[in-house]
Short mmCIF file of C-alpha atoms and ligand atoms in Angstrom, two decimals:
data_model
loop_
_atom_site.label_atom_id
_atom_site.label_comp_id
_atom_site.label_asym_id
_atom_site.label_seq_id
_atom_site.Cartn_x
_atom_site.Cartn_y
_atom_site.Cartn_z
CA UNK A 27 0.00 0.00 0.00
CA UNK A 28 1.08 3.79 -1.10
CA UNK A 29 2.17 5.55 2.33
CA UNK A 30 0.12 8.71 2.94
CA UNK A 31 2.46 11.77 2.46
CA UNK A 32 2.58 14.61 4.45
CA UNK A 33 3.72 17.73 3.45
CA UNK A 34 2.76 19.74 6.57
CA UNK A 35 3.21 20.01 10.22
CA UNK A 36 -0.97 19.82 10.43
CA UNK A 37 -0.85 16.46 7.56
CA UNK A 38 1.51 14.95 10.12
CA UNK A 39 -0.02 15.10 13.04
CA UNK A 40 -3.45 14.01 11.63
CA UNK A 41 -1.88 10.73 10.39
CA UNK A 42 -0.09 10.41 13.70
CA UNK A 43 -3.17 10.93 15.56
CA UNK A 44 -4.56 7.26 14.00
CA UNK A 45 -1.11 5.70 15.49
CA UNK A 46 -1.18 3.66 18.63
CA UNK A 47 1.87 0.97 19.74
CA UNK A 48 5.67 2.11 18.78
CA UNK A 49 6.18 4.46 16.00
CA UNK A 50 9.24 4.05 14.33
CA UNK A 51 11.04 6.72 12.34
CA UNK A 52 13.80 6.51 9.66
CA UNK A 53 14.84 10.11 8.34
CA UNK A 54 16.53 10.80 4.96
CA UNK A 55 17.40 13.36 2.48
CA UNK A 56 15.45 10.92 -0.37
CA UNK A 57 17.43 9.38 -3.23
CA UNK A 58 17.07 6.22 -1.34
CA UNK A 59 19.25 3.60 -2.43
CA UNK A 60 19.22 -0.30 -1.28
CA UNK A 61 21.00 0.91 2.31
CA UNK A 62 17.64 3.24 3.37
CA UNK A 63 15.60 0.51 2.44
CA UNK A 64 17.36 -2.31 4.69
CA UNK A 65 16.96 0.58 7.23
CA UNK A 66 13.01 0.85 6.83
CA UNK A 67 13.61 -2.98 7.27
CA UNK A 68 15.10 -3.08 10.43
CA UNK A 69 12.58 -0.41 11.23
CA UNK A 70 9.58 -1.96 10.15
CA UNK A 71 10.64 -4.97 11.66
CA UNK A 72 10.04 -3.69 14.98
CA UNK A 73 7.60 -0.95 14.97
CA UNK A 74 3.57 -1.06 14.91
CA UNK A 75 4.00 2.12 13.02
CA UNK A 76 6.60 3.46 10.67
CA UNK A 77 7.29 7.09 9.75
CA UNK A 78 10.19 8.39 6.94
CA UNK A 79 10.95 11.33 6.75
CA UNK A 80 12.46 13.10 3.47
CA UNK A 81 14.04 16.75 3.83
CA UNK A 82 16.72 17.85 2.10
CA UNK A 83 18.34 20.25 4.63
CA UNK A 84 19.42 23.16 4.11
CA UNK A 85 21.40 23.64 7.65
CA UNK A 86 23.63 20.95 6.89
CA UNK A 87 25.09 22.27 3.79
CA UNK A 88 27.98 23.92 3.32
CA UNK A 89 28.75 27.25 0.68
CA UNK A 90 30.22 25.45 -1.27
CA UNK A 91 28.26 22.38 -1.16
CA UNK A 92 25.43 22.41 -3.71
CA UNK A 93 22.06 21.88 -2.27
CA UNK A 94 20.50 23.01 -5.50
CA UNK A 95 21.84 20.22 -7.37
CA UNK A 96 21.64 17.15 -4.42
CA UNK A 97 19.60 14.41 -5.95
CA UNK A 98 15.75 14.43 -5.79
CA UNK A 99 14.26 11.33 -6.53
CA UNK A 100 10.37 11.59 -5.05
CA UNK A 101 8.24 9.07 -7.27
CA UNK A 102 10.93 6.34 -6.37
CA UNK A 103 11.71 7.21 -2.89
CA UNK A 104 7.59 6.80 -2.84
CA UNK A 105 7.72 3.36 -4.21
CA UNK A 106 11.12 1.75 -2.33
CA UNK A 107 8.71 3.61 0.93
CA UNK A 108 5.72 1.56 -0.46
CA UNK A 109 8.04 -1.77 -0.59
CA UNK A 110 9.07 -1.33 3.08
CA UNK A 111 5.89 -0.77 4.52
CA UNK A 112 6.27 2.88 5.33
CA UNK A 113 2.99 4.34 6.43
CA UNK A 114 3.72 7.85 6.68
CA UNK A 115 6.21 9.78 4.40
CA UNK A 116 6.74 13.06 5.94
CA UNK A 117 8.29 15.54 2.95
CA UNK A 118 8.18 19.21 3.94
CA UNK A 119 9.07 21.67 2.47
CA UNK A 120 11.92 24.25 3.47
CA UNK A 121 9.49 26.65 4.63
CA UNK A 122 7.66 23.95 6.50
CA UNK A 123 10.52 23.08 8.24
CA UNK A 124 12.08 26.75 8.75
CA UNK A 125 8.54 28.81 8.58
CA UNK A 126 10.83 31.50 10.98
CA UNK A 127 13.88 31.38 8.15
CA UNK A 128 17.33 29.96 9.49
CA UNK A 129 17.45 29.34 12.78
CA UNK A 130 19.27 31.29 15.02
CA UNK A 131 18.93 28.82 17.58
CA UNK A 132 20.67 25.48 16.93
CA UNK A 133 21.85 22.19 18.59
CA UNK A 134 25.47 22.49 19.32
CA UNK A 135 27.77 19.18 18.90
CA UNK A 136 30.06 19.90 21.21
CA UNK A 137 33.82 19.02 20.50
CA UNK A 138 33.13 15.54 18.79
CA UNK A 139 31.03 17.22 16.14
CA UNK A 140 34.89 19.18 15.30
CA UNK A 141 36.47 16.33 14.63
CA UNK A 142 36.43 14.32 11.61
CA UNK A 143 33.70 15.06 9.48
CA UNK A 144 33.25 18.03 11.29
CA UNK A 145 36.89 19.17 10.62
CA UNK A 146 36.43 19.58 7.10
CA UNK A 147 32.66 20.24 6.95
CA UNK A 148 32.22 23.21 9.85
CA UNK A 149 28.97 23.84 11.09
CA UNK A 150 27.60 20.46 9.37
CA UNK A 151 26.93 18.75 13.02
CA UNK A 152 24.69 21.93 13.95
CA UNK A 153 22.67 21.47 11.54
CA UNK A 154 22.24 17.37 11.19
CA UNK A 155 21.44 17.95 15.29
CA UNK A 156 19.05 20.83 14.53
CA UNK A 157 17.23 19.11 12.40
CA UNK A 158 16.97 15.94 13.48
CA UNK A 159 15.60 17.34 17.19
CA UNK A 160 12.60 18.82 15.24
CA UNK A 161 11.83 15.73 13.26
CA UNK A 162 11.99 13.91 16.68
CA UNK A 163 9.69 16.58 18.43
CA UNK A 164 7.23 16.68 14.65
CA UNK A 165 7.05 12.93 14.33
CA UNK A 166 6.79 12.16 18.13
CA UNK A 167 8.92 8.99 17.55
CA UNK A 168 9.25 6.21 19.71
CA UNK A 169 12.30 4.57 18.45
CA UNK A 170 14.22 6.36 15.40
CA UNK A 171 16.47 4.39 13.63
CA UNK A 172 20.05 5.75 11.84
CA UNK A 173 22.67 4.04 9.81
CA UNK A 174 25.94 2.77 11.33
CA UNK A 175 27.72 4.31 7.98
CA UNK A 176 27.22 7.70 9.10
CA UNK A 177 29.12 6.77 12.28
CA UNK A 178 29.97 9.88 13.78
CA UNK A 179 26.40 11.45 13.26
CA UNK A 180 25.15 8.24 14.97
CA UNK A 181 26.99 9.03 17.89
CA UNK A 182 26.45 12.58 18.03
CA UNK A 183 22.50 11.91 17.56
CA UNK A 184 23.15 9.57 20.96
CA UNK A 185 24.86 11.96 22.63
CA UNK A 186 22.70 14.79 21.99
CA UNK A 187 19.34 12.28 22.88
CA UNK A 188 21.49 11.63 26.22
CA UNK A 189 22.27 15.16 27.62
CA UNK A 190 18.98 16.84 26.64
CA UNK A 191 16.99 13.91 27.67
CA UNK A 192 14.78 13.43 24.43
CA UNK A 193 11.99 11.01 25.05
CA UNK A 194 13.24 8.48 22.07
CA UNK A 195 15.35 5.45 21.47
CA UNK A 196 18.06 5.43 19.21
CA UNK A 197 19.22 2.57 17.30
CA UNK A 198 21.98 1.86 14.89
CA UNK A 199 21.90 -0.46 11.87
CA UNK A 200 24.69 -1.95 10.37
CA UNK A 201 26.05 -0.84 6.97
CA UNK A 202 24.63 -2.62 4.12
CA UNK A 203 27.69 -3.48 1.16
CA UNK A 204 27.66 -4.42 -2.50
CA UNK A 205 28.88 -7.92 -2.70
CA UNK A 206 32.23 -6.64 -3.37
CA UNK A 207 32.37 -4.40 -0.16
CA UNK A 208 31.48 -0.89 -0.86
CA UNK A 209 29.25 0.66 1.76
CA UNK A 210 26.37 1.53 -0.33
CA UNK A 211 25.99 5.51 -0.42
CA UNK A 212 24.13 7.81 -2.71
CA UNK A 213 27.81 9.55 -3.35
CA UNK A 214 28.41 6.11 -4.96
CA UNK A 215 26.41 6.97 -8.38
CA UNK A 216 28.68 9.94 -9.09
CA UNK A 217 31.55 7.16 -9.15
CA UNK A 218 32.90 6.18 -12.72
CA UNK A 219 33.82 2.30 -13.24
CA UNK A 220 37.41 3.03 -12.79
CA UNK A 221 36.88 5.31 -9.53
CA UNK A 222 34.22 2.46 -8.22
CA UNK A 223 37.32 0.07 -8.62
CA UNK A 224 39.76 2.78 -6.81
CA UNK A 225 36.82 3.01 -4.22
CA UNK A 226 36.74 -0.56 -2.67
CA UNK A 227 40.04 0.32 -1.13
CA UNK A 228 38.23 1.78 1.80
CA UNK A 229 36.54 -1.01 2.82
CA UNK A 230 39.22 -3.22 1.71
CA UNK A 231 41.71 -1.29 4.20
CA UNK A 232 38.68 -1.10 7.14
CA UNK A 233 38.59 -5.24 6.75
CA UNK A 234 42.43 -5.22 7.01
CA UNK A 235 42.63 -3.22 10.09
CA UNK A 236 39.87 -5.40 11.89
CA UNK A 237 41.66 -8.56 11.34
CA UNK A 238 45.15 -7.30 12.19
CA UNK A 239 43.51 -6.29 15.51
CA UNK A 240 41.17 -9.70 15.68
CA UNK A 241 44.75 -10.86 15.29
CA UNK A 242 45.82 -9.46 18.76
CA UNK A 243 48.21 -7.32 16.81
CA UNK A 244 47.56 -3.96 18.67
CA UNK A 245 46.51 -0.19 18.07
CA UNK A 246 49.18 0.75 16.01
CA UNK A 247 49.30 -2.25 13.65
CA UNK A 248 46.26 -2.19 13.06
CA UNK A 249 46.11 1.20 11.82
CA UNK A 250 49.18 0.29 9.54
CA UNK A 251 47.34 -2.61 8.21
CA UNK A 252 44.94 -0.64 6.89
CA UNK A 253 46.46 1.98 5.58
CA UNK A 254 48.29 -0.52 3.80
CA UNK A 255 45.65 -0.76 1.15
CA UNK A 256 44.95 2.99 0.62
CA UNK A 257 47.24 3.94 -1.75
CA UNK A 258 44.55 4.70 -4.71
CA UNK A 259 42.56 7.02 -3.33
CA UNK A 260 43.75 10.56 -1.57
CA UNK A 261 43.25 9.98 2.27
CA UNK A 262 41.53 12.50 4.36
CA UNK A 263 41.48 10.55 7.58
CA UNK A 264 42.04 7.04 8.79
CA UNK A 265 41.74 6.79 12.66
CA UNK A 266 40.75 4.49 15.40
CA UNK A 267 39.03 5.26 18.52
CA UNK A 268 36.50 3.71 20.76
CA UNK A 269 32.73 3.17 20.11
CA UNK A 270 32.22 6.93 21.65
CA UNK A 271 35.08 8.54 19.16
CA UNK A 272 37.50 9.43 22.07
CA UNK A 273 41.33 7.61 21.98
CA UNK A 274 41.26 4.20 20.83
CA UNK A 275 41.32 1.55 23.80
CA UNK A 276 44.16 -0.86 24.48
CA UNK A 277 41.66 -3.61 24.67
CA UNK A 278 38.45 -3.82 23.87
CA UNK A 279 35.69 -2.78 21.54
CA UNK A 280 36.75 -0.27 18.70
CA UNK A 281 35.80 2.02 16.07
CA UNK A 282 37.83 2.02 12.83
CA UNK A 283 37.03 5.14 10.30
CA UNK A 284 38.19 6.04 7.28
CA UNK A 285 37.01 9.08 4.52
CA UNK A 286 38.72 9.62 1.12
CA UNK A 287 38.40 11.45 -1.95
CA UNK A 288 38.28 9.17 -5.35
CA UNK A 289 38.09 11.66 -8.23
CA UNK A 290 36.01 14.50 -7.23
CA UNK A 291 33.76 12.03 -4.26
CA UNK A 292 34.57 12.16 -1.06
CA UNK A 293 33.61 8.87 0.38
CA UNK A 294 33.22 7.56 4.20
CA UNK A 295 33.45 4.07 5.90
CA UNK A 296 33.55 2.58 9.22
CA UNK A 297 33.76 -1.10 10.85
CA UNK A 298 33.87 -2.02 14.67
CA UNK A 299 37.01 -3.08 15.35
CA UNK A 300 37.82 -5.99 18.75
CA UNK A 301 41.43 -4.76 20.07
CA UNK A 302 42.40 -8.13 22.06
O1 LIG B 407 21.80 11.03 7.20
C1 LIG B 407 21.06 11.82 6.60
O2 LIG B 407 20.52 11.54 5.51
C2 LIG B 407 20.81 13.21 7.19
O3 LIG B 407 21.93 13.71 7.81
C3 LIG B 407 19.60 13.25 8.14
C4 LIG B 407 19.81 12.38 9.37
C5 LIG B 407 18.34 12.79 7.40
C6 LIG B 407 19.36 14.69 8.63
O4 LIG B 407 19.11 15.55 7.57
#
């Protein structure tokens, strides 16, 4: 069955009115790809309800990253939301979402949300936090559910659920690969055949590092193992810490990130990592 789409704050609440049990919510920026739908999976799997949301957001854009031109794929976003048994899609518009203009209040990341992806994309944590609060607060959520590929925007989600004590449950869901390893991303379609080849280094350098630490081989090997294999494309970061992003542990669960540029894509990855 078609979900019912809402393109107000007034459509969404009716349809959540007619919502009892847990109400799940996946949120996306559309031009779903085979990784949002094993998300509305997971989702589906365990709510009575199931909410997606689809805003491109402006906040979380850069100057000179091109909202304009980020991929806008409605009719089959509405049919892969169809296959997973979405009920609601909620697809505002900007002035919807912003009816006051930008924000001049907005959900600060704290120092994680400088690191990493923040380092090279500032203010992009303020406004992933931003607008993720208000979908929480719009769709009322029970549970929302977030991709383990986006790593650091997983935690920072957590964190920022934690220390403003938002009524919700957060829960990660593994990356879903091609065959051949690539995380699947909507960055991947701008990748020729060639740079798709150069691109499975990433996750052939992230597999590298977790055995060398299954292996007992340490911190530092591991990191060497890995960066090993990334000699095609030009590295932007390849670090381990633990689950939380702070120093890697000794021993113990870890986190093992890497982002790199093939041709003119910037690409990110991430595997947990067992440090014995
Ligand atoms: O991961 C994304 O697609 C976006 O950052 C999100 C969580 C939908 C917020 O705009």
């Amino acid at each position: 069955m078609s979900p019912v789409v809402a393109r107000t704050r007034a459509e969404l609440k009716a349809a959540r009115a007619g919502m009892g049990g847990v109400v799940g919510v996946v949120m996306t920026m559309g031009a779903l790809h085979s990784g949002h739908a094993g998300l509305l999976r997971a989702a589906r799997e365990s709510s009575d309800h199931l909410v997606m949301t689809l805003f491109v957001n402006p906040l979380q854009f850069g100057p000179n990253e091109d909202f304009d031109r980020y991929p806008r794929t409605f009719e089959r976003d509405l049919e892969i939301a169809a296959a997973e048994g979405v009920d609601v899609v909620f697809a505002p518009t900007v002035d919807q979402m912003y009816p006051h203009g930008e924000p001049s209040v907005r959900v600060n990341p704290g120092p994680v949300g400088e690191i990493l992806e923040g380092a090279s994309r500032p203010g992009f944590f303020h406004g992933v936090l931003t607008v993720v609060s208000k979908l929480l607060h719009l769709t009322g959520a029970d549970v929302a559910y977030f991709g383990e590929k986006d790593y650091q925007q997983l935690t920072l989600i957590r964190a920022m659920v934690r220390d403003l004590d938002l009524d919700v449950e957060i829960r990660g869901v593994p990356t879903v690969r091609e065959p051949d390893g690539l995380a699947l991303s909507s960055r991947n379609r701008y990748l020729s055949d060639a740079e798709r080849r150069i691109a499975l280094a990433l996750s052939r350098a992230l597999r590298a590092g977790a055995q060398a630490a299954a292996d007992g081989e340490g911190p530092e090997a591991t990191l060497a193992a890995a960066d090993k294999e990334l000699d095609g494309p030009e590295l932007d970061y390849l670090v381990l810490t633990d689950p939380d992003l702070g120093p890697p542990p000794e021993h113990g669960p870890a986190r093992l990130l890497v982002a790199a540029r093939v041709g003119t894509t910037r690409l990110i990855d991430n595997i947990p990592v067992e440090i014995r």
